[in-house]
Coordinates of C-alpha atoms in Angstrom, one line a residue:
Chain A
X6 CA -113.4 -98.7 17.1
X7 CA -111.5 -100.5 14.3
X8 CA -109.0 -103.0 14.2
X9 CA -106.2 -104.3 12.0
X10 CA -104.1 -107.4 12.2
X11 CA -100.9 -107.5 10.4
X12 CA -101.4 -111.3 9.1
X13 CA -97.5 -111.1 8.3
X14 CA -97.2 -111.2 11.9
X15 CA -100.2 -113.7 12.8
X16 CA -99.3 -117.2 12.8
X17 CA -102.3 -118.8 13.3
X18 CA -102.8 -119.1 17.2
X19 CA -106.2 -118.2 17.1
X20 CA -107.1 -116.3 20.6
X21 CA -108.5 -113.9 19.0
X22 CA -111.1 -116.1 17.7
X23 CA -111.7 -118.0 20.7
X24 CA -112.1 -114.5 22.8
X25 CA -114.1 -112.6 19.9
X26 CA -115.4 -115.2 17.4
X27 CA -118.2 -112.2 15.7
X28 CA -115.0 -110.4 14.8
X29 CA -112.5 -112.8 14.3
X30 CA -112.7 -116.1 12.8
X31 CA -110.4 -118.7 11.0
X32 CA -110.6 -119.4 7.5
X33 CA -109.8 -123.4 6.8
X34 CA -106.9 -124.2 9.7
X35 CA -104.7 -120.8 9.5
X36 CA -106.0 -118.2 7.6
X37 CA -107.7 -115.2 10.2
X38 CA -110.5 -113.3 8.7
X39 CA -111.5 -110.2 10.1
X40 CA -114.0 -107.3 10.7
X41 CA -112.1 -104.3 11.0
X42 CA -115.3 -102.3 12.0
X43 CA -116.2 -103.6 15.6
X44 CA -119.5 -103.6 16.9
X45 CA -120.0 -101.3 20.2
X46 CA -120.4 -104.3 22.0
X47 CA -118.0 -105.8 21.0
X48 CA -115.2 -103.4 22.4
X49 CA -114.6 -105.3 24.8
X50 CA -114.2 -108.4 23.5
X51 CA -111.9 -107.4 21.3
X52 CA -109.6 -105.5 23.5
X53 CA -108.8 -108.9 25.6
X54 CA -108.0 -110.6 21.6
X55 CA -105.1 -107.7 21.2
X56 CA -103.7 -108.3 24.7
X57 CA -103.8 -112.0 24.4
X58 CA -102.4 -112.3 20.9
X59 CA -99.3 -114.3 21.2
X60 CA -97.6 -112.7 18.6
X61 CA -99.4 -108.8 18.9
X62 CA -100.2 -108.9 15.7
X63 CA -103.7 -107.0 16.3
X64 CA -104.2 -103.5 16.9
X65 CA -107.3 -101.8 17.6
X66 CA -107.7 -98.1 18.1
X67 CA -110.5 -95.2 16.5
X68 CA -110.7 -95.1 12.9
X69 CA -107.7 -92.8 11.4
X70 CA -109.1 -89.8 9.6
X71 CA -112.5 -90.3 10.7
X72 CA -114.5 -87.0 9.4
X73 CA -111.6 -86.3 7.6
X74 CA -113.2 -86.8 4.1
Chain B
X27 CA -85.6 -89.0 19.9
X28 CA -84.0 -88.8 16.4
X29 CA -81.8 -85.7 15.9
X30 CA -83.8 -82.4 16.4
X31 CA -87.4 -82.9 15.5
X32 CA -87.8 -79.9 13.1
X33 CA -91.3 -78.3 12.9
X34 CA -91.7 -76.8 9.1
X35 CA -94.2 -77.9 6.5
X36 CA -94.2 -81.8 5.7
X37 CA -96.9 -82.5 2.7
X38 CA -97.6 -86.7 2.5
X39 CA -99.3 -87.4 -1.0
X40 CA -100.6 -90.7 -0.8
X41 CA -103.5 -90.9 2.0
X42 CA -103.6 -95.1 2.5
X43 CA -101.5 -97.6 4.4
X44 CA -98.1 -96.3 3.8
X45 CA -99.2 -92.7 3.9
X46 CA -101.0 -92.9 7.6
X47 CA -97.9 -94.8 9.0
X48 CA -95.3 -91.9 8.0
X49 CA -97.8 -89.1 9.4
X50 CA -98.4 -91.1 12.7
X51 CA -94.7 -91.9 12.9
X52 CA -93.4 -88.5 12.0
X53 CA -95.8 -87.0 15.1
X54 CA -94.3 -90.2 17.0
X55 CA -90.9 -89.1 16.1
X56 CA -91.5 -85.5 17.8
X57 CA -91.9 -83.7 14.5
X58 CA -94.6 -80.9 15.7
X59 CA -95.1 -78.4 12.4
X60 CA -97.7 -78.3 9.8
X61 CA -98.9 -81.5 8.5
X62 CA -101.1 -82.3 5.5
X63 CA -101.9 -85.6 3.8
X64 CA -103.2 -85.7 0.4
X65 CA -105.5 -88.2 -0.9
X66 CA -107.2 -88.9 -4.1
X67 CA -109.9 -91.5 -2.9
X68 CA -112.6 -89.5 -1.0
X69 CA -112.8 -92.1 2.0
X70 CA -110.3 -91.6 5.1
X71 CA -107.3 -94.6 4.9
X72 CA -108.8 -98.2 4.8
X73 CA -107.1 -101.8 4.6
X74 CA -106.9 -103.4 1.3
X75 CA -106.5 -106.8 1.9
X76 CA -110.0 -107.3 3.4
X77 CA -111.1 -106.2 -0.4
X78 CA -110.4 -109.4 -1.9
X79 CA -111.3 -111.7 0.7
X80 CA -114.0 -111.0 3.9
X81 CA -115.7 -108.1 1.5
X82 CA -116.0 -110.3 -1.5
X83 CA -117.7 -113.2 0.6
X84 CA -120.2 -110.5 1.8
X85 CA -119.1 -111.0 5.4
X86 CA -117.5 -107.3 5.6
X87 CA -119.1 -104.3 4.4
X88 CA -116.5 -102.1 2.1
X89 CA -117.2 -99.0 3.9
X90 CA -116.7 -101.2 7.3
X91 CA -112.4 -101.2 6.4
X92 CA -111.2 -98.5 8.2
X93 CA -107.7 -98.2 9.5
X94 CA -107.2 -97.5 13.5
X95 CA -105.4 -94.6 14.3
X96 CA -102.0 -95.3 16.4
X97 CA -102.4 -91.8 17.8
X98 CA -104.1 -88.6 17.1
X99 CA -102.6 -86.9 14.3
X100 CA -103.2 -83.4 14.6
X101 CA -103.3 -83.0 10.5
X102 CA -105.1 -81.8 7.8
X103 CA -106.4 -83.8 5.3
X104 CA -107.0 -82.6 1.5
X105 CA -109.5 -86.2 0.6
X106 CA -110.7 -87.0 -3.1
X107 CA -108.4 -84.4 -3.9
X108 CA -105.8 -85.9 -6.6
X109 CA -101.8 -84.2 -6.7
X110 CA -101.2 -83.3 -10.2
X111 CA -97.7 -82.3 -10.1
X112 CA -94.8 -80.9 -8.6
X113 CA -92.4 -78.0 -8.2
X114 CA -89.2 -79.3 -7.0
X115 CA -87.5 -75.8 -6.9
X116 CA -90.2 -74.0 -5.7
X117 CA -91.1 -76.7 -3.3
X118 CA -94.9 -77.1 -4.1
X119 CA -97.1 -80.0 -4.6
X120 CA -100.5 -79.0 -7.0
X121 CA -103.5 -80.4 -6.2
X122 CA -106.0 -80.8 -8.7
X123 CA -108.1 -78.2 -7.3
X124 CA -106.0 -75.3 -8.1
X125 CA -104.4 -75.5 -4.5
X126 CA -100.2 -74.9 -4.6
X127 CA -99.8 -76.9 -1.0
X128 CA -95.8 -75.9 -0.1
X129 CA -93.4 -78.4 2.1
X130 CA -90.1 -78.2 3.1
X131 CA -89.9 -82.1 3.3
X132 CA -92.5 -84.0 0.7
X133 CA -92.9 -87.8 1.2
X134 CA -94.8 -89.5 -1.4
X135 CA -96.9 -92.6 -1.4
X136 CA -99.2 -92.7 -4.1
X137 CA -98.9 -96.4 -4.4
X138 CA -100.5 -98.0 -7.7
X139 CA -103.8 -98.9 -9.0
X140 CA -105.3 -101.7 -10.9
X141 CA -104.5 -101.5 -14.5
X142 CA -107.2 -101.6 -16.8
X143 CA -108.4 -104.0 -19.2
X144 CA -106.7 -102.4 -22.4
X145 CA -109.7 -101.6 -25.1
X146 CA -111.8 -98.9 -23.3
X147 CA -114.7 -99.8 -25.6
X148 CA -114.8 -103.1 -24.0
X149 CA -113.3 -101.9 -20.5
X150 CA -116.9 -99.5 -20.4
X151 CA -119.5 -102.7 -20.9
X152 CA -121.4 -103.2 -17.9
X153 CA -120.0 -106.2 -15.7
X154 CA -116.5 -105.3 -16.1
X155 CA -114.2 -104.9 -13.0
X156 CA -111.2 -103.9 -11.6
X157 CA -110.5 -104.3 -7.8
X158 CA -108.5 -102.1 -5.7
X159 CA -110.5 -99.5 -3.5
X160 CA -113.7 -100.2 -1.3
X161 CA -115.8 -98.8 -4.1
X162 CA -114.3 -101.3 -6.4
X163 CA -114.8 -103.9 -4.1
X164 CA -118.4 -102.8 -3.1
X165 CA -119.7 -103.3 -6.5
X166 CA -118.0 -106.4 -7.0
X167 CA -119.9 -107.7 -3.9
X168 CA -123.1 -106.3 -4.9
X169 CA -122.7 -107.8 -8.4
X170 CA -121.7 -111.3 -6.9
X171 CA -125.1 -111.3 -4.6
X172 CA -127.3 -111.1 -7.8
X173 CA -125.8 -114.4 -8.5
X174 CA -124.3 -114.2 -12.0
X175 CA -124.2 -117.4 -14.3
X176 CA -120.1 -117.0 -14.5
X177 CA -117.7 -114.9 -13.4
X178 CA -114.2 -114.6 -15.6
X179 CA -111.1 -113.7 -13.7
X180 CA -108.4 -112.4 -16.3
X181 CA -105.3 -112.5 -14.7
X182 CA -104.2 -115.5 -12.1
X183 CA -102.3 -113.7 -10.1
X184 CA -102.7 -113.2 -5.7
X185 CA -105.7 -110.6 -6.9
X186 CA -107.2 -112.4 -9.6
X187 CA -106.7 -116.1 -7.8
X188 CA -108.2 -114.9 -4.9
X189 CA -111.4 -113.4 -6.2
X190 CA -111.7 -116.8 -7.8
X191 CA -111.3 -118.3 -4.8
X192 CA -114.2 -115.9 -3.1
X193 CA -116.2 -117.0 -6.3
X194 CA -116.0 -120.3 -5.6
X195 CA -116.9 -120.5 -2.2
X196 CA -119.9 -118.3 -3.1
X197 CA -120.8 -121.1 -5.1
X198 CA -120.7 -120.0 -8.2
X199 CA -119.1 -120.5 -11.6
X200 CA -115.4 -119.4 -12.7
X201 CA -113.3 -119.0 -15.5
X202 CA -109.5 -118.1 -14.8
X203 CA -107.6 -117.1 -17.5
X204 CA -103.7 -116.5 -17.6
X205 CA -101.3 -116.1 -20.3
X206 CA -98.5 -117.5 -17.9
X207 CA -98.3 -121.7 -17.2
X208 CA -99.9 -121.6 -14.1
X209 CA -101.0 -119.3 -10.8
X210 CA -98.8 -117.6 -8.9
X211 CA -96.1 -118.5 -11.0
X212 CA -94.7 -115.2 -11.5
X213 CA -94.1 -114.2 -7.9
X214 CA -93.5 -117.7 -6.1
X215 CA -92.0 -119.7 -9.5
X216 CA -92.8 -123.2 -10.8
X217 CA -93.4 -125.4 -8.5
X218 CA -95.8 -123.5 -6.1
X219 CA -97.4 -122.3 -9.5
X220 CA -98.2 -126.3 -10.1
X221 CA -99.5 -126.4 -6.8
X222 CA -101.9 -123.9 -7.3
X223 CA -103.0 -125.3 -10.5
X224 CA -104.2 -127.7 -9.0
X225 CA -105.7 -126.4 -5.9
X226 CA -107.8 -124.2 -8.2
X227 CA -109.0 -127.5 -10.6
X228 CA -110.0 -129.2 -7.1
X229 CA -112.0 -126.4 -6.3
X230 CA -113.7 -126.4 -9.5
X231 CA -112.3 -123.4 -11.0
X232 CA -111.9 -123.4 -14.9
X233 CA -108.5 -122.4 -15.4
X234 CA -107.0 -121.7 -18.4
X235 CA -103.5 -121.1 -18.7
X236 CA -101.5 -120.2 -21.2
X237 CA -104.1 -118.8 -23.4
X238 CA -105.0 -114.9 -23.2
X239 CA -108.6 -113.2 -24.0
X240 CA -108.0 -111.6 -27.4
X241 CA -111.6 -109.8 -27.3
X242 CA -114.8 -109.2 -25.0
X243 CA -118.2 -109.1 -26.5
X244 CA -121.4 -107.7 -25.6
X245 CA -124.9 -106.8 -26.1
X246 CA -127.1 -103.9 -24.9
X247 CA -123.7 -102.4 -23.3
X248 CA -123.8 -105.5 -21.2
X249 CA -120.7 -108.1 -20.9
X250 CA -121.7 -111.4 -22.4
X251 CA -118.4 -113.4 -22.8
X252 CA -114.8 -113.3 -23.6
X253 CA -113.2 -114.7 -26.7
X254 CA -109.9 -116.8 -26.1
X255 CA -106.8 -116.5 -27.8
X256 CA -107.2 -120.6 -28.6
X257 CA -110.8 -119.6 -30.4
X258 CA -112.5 -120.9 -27.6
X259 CA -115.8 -118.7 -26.0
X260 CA -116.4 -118.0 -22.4
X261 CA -119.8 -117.0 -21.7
X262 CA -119.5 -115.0 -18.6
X263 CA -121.8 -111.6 -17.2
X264 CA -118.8 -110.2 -15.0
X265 CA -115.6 -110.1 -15.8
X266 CA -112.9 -109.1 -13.4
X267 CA -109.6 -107.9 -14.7
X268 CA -106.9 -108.4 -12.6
X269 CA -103.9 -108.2 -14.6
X270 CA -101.8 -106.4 -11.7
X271 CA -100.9 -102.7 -10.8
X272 CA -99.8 -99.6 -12.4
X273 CA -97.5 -97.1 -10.8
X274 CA -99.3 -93.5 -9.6
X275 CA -96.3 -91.7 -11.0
X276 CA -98.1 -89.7 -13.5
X277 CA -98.1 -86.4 -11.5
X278 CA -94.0 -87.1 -11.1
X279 CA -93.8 -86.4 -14.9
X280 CA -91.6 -83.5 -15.9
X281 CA -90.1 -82.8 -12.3
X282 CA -87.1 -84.4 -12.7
X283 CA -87.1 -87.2 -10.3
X284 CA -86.7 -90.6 -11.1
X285 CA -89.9 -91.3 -11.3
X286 CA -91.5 -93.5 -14.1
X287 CA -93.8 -97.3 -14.8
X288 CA -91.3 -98.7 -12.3
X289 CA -92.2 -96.4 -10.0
X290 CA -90.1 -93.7 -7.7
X291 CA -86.5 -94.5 -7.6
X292 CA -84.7 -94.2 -3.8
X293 CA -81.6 -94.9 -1.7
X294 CA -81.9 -97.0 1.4
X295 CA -83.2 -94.2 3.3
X296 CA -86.1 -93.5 1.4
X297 CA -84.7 -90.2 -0.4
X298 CA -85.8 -90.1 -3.8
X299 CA -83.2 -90.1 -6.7
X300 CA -83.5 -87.8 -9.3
X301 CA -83.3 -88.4 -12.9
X302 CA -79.4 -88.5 -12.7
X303 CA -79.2 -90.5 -9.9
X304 CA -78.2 -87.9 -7.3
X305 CA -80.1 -87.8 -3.9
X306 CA -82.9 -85.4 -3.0
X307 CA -82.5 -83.5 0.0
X308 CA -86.2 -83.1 0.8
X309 CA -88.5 -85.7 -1.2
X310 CA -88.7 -89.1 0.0
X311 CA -90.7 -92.2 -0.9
X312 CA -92.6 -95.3 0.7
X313 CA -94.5 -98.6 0.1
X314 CA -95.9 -99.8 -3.1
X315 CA -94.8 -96.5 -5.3
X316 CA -91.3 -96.9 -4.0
X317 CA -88.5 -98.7 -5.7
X318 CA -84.9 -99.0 -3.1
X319 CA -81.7 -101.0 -2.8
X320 CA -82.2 -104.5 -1.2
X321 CA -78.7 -105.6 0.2
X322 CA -80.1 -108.9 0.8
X323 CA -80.8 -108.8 -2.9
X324 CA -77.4 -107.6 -4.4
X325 CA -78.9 -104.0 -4.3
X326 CA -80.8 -104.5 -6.9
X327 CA -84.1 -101.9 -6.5
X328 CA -86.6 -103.9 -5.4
X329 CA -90.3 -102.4 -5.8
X330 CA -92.9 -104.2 -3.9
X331 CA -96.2 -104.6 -3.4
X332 CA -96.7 -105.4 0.0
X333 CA -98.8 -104.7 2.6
X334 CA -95.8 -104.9 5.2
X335 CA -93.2 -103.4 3.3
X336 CA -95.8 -100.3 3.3
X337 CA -95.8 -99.8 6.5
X338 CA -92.0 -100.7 7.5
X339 CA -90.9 -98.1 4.8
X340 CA -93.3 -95.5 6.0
X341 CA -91.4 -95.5 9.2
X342 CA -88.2 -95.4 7.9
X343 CA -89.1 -92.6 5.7
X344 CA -90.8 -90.8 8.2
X345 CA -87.8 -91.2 10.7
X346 CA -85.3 -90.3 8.5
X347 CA -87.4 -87.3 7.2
X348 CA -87.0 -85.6 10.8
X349 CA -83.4 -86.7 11.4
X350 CA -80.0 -85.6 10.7
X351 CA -78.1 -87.5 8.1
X352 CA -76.3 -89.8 10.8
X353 CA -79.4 -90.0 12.8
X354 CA -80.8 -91.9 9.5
X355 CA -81.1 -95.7 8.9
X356 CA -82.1 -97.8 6.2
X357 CA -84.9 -99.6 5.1
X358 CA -83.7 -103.2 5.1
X359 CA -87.0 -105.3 6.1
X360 CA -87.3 -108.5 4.7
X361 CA -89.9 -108.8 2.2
X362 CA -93.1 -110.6 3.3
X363 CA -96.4 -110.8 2.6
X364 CA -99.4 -113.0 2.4
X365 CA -102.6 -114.5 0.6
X366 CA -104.9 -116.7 1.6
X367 CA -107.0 -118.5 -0.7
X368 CA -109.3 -121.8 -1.3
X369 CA -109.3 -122.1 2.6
X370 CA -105.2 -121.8 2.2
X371 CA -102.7 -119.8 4.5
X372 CA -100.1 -118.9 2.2
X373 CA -97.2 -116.8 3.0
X374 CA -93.9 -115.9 2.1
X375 CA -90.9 -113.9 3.4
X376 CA -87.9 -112.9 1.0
X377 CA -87.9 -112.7 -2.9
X378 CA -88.8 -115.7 -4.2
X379 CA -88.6 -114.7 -8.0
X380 CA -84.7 -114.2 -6.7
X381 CA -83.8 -117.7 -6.9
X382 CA -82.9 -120.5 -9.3
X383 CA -83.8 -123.0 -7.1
X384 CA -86.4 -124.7 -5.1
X385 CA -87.1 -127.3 -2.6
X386 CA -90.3 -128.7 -0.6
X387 CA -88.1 -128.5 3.0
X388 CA -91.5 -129.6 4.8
X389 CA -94.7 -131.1 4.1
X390 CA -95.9 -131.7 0.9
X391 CA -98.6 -130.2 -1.9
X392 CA -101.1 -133.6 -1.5
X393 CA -101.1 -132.8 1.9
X394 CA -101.9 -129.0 1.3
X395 CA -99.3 -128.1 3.6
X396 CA -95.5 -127.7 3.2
X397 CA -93.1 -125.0 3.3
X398 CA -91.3 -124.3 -0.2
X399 CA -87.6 -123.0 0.4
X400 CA -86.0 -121.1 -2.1
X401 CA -82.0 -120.5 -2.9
X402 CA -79.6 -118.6 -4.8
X403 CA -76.5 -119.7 -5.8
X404 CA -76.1 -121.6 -2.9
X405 CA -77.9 -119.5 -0.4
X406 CA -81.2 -119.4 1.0
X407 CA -82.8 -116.4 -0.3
X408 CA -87.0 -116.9 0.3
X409 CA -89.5 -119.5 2.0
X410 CA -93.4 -119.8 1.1
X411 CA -94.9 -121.4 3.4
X412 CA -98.7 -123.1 2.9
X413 CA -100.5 -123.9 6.3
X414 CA -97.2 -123.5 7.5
X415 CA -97.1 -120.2 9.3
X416 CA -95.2 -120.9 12.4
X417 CA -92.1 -122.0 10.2
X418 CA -91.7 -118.7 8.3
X419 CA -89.6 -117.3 11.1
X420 CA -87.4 -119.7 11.0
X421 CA -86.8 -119.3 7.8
X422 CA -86.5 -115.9 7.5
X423 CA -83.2 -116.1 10.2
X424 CA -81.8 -118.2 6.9
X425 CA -82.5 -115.7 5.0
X426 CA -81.0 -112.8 7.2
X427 CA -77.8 -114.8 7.3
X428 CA -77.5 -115.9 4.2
X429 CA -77.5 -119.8 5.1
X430 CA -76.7 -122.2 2.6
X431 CA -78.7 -123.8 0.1
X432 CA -80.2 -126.3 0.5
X433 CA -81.3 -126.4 4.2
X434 CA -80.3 -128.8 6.5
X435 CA -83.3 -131.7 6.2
X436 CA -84.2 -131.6 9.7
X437 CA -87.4 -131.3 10.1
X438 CA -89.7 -134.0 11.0
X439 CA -92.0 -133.9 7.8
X440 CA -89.1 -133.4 5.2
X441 CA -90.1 -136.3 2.6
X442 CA -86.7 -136.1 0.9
X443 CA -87.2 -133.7 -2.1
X444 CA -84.6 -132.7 -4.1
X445 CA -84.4 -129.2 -4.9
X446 CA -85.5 -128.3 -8.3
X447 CA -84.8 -124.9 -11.0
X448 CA -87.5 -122.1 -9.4
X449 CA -88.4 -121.8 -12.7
X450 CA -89.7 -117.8 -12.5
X451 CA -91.0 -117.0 -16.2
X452 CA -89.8 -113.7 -17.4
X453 CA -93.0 -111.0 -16.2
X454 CA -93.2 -110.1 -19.7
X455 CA -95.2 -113.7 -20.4
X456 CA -97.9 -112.9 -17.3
X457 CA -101.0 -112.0 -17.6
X458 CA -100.6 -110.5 -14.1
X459 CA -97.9 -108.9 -12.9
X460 CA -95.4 -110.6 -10.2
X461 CA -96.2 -108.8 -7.2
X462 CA -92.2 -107.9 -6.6
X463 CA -90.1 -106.3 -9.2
X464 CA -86.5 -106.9 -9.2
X465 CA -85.6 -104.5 -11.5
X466 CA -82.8 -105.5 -14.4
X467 CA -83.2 -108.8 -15.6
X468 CA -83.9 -112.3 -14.3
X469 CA -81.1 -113.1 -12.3
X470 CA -81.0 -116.0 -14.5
X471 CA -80.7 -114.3 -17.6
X472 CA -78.0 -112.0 -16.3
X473 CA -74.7 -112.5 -18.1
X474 CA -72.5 -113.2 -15.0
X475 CA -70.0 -110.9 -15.8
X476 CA -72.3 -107.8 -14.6
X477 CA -72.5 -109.7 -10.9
X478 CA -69.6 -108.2 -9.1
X479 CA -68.1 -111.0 -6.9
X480 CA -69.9 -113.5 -9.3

């Protein structure tokens, strides 16, 4: 699974870091940095971070084009 | 659904942001014939802005940037396979491996690519850099983990301030040099630009503004330094060049279109203009390549380089490439976009090189927050906001409705700052490029008698 936030969107909230701080994690007081390849175990994790964002800015789904190249 | 979804052949050259967005929309939008995107990087679409920022800390692999799929696509995908060129009449896009791919509708979105440090002699020593794919950003990384002595950053733009800022927090040694007065300057204007002078200094970047590298030097093939248009020497063993983008409109050349170092010329629905400035019926254009009609913005074409303007433009294009001509609608997002750097949130919705004012509505730069509003003969026409996110829509609903300028003071932190000239230097004196073109001149330096209503 990968994920994507559109950080035009994010303001900052930071659910996503308090639900799935190995993927998600704030840089100073409002800047989200991110790992858009999650781990397996992770899936989860950061599943509940896209439902609870306030603002939906994050979307996970399967990489796009995977085995394409 | 829009109009009658058509089935037929729909070729998408450009296989990144913008490119994945129309294909997933057009499929969204019901359109069920043969699809094919065409990319020239070999990897499947990735995100960019992770390049600059998580990868160049080492916390994010390169190959680790993959974009999620909204939906299966049911496409085929030509990878590391570059378009050279284009038959309009004949309605064929050729792909540099001797394939003719033919469309009845083409979208293009070939977006740009880091332009390169101008003496190829120099460009070829070892520790030079551009970044702009994963494998630019790979070997950055890698380079940055063997610790070099000094890094030097030519060009202070987002790109080139923010691999300084990556640098820094890396701990190690920067140069910055930038031919304009300051950082930032050319895409959010004076006072910003100050405030990012000065952010950088605190963080213990050497910047150099005003000054340009006139020469690199080396020994063995290997970068050693720079030499600076003031006579001073830089010794440095990487040097990134970030001097802003170039336009993939090569493969455009000879077809007619208006296509050029601007980029693709459109209407507000995406359709590409040709030469003449009469509409396409079948080629259309998105994101970073694409240059449209702002009505916020006087109409002026706008070109941008925004990660959010790629994908809002991508839908449009895709929507209005499956619908019939009253089933269309326009592209008319707002520009936005953001950076983050030195441990900053910065953002910023509208044009702020659009403006010949400025004011600090909230906050303030020694607190390293504040939100910088900017107007246009009388109206409010951009905000940048630092640490400061939550105010931006707020201030984008000015913009939309062309509030006056100044703004009401009423927020809580306004320290009653008077608004000041924008002061947005003419691009030609940037080392980097401002990350929005308004295409004529600075709306400043336009004789008033070309502004109809003016």
């Amino acid at each position: 699974m990968h994920v994507v936030v559109d950080l035009n969107r994010c303001q900052g909230y930071a659910q996503c870091v308090f639900l799935a701080p190995e993927v998600f994690e704030l840089h100073g007081e409002e800047a989200l940095m991110y790992s858009p390849e999650v781990p397996e175990d992770q899936r989860e994790k950061v599943l509940r971070a896209v439902a609870a964002c306030p603002v939906q800015a994050v979307f996970a789904g399967e990489q796009a084009g995977a085995g394409a190249g | 659904m829009p109009g009658d979804a058509p089935g037929g052949r729909i070729v998408v050259v450009g296989a990144s942001l913008a490119g994945l967005r129309a294909a997933e929309a057009l499929r969204d939008g019901g359109f069920t014939g043969e699809l094919t995107l065409v990319g020239d990087e070999p990897d499947p679409p990735y995100d960019r802005p992770p390049l600059s920022k998580g990868v160049l800390l080492g916390r994010t692999r390169a190959d680790a940037c993959g974009l999620p799929s909204r939906r299966p696509l049911d496409a085929r995908w030509k990878l590391g396979v570059p378009a050279t060129g284009l038959d309009p009449l004949a309605k064929q896009v050729l792909l540099a491996d001797g394939e003719r791919l033919g469309f009845d509708r083409l979208l293009i979105a070939t977006g740009t690519r880091a332009r390169p440090w101008p003496d190829p002699g120099e460009a070829a020593l070892d520790g030079m850099f551009t970044l702009r794919t994963s494998r630019d950003a790979e070997r950055l990384a890698e380079r940055l983990d063997a610790g070099p002595r000094r890094v030097l950053v030519i060009g202070a733009g987002f790109t080139g301030s923010e691999i300084a800022s990556g640098c820094r927090e890396r701990g190690l040694a920067v140069t910055v040099v930038e031919r304009g007065r300051a950082p930032l300057i050319g895409a959010l204007g004076g006072t910003v630009g100050a405030f990012a002078t000065e952010l950088q200094r605190a963080h213990g970047v050497d910047l150099r503004c005003g000054v340009t590298v006139t020469s690199l030097t080396g020994h063995d093939g290997r970068l050693t330094g720079a030499v600076l248009s003031d006579g001073e020497r830089i010794d440095a063993d990487i040097a990134v060049v970030a001097l802003g983008a170039v336009r993939n409109t090569e493969w455009l050349a000879g077809t007619g279109l208006a296509a050029g170092p601007r980029g693709v010329a459109c209407d507000a629905g995406c359709r590409v203009f040709d030469m003449y400035g009469i509409v396409t019926d079948d080629i259309f254009v998105a994101g970073d390549v694409a240059r449209f009609p702002h009505p916020l913005y006087e109409y002026q074409l706008l070109a941008l380089e925004h990660w959010g303007n790629a994908v809002a433009q991508a839908e449009t294009a895709a929507h209005n490439m499956i619908s019939r001509g009253p089933d269309r609608r326009p592209h008319l997002t707002v520009p936005a976009f953001w950076s983050s750097q030195f441990g900053l949130n910065i953002k910023s919705v509208g044009v702020p090189t659009f403006s010949d004012q400025v004011v600090i509505a909230q906050g303030s730069p020694g607190e390293r927050r504040l939100v910088a509003v900017y107007g246009y003969r009388g109206r409010v026409t951009a905000a940048v906001t630092v640490n400061r996110a939550k105010w931006l829509e707020y201030y984008q609903h000015l913009i939309e409705t062309a509030a006056p300028f100044p703004p009401d003071p009423g927020a809580a932190d306004f320290d009653g700052s008077e608004p000041v000239p924008s002061d947005v230097p003419d691009p030609r004196v940037l080392s980097h490029g401002p990350t929005v073109y308004v295409t004529g001149h600075l709306p400043l330096l336009r004789p008033p008698s070309r502004r109809p209503g003016g």
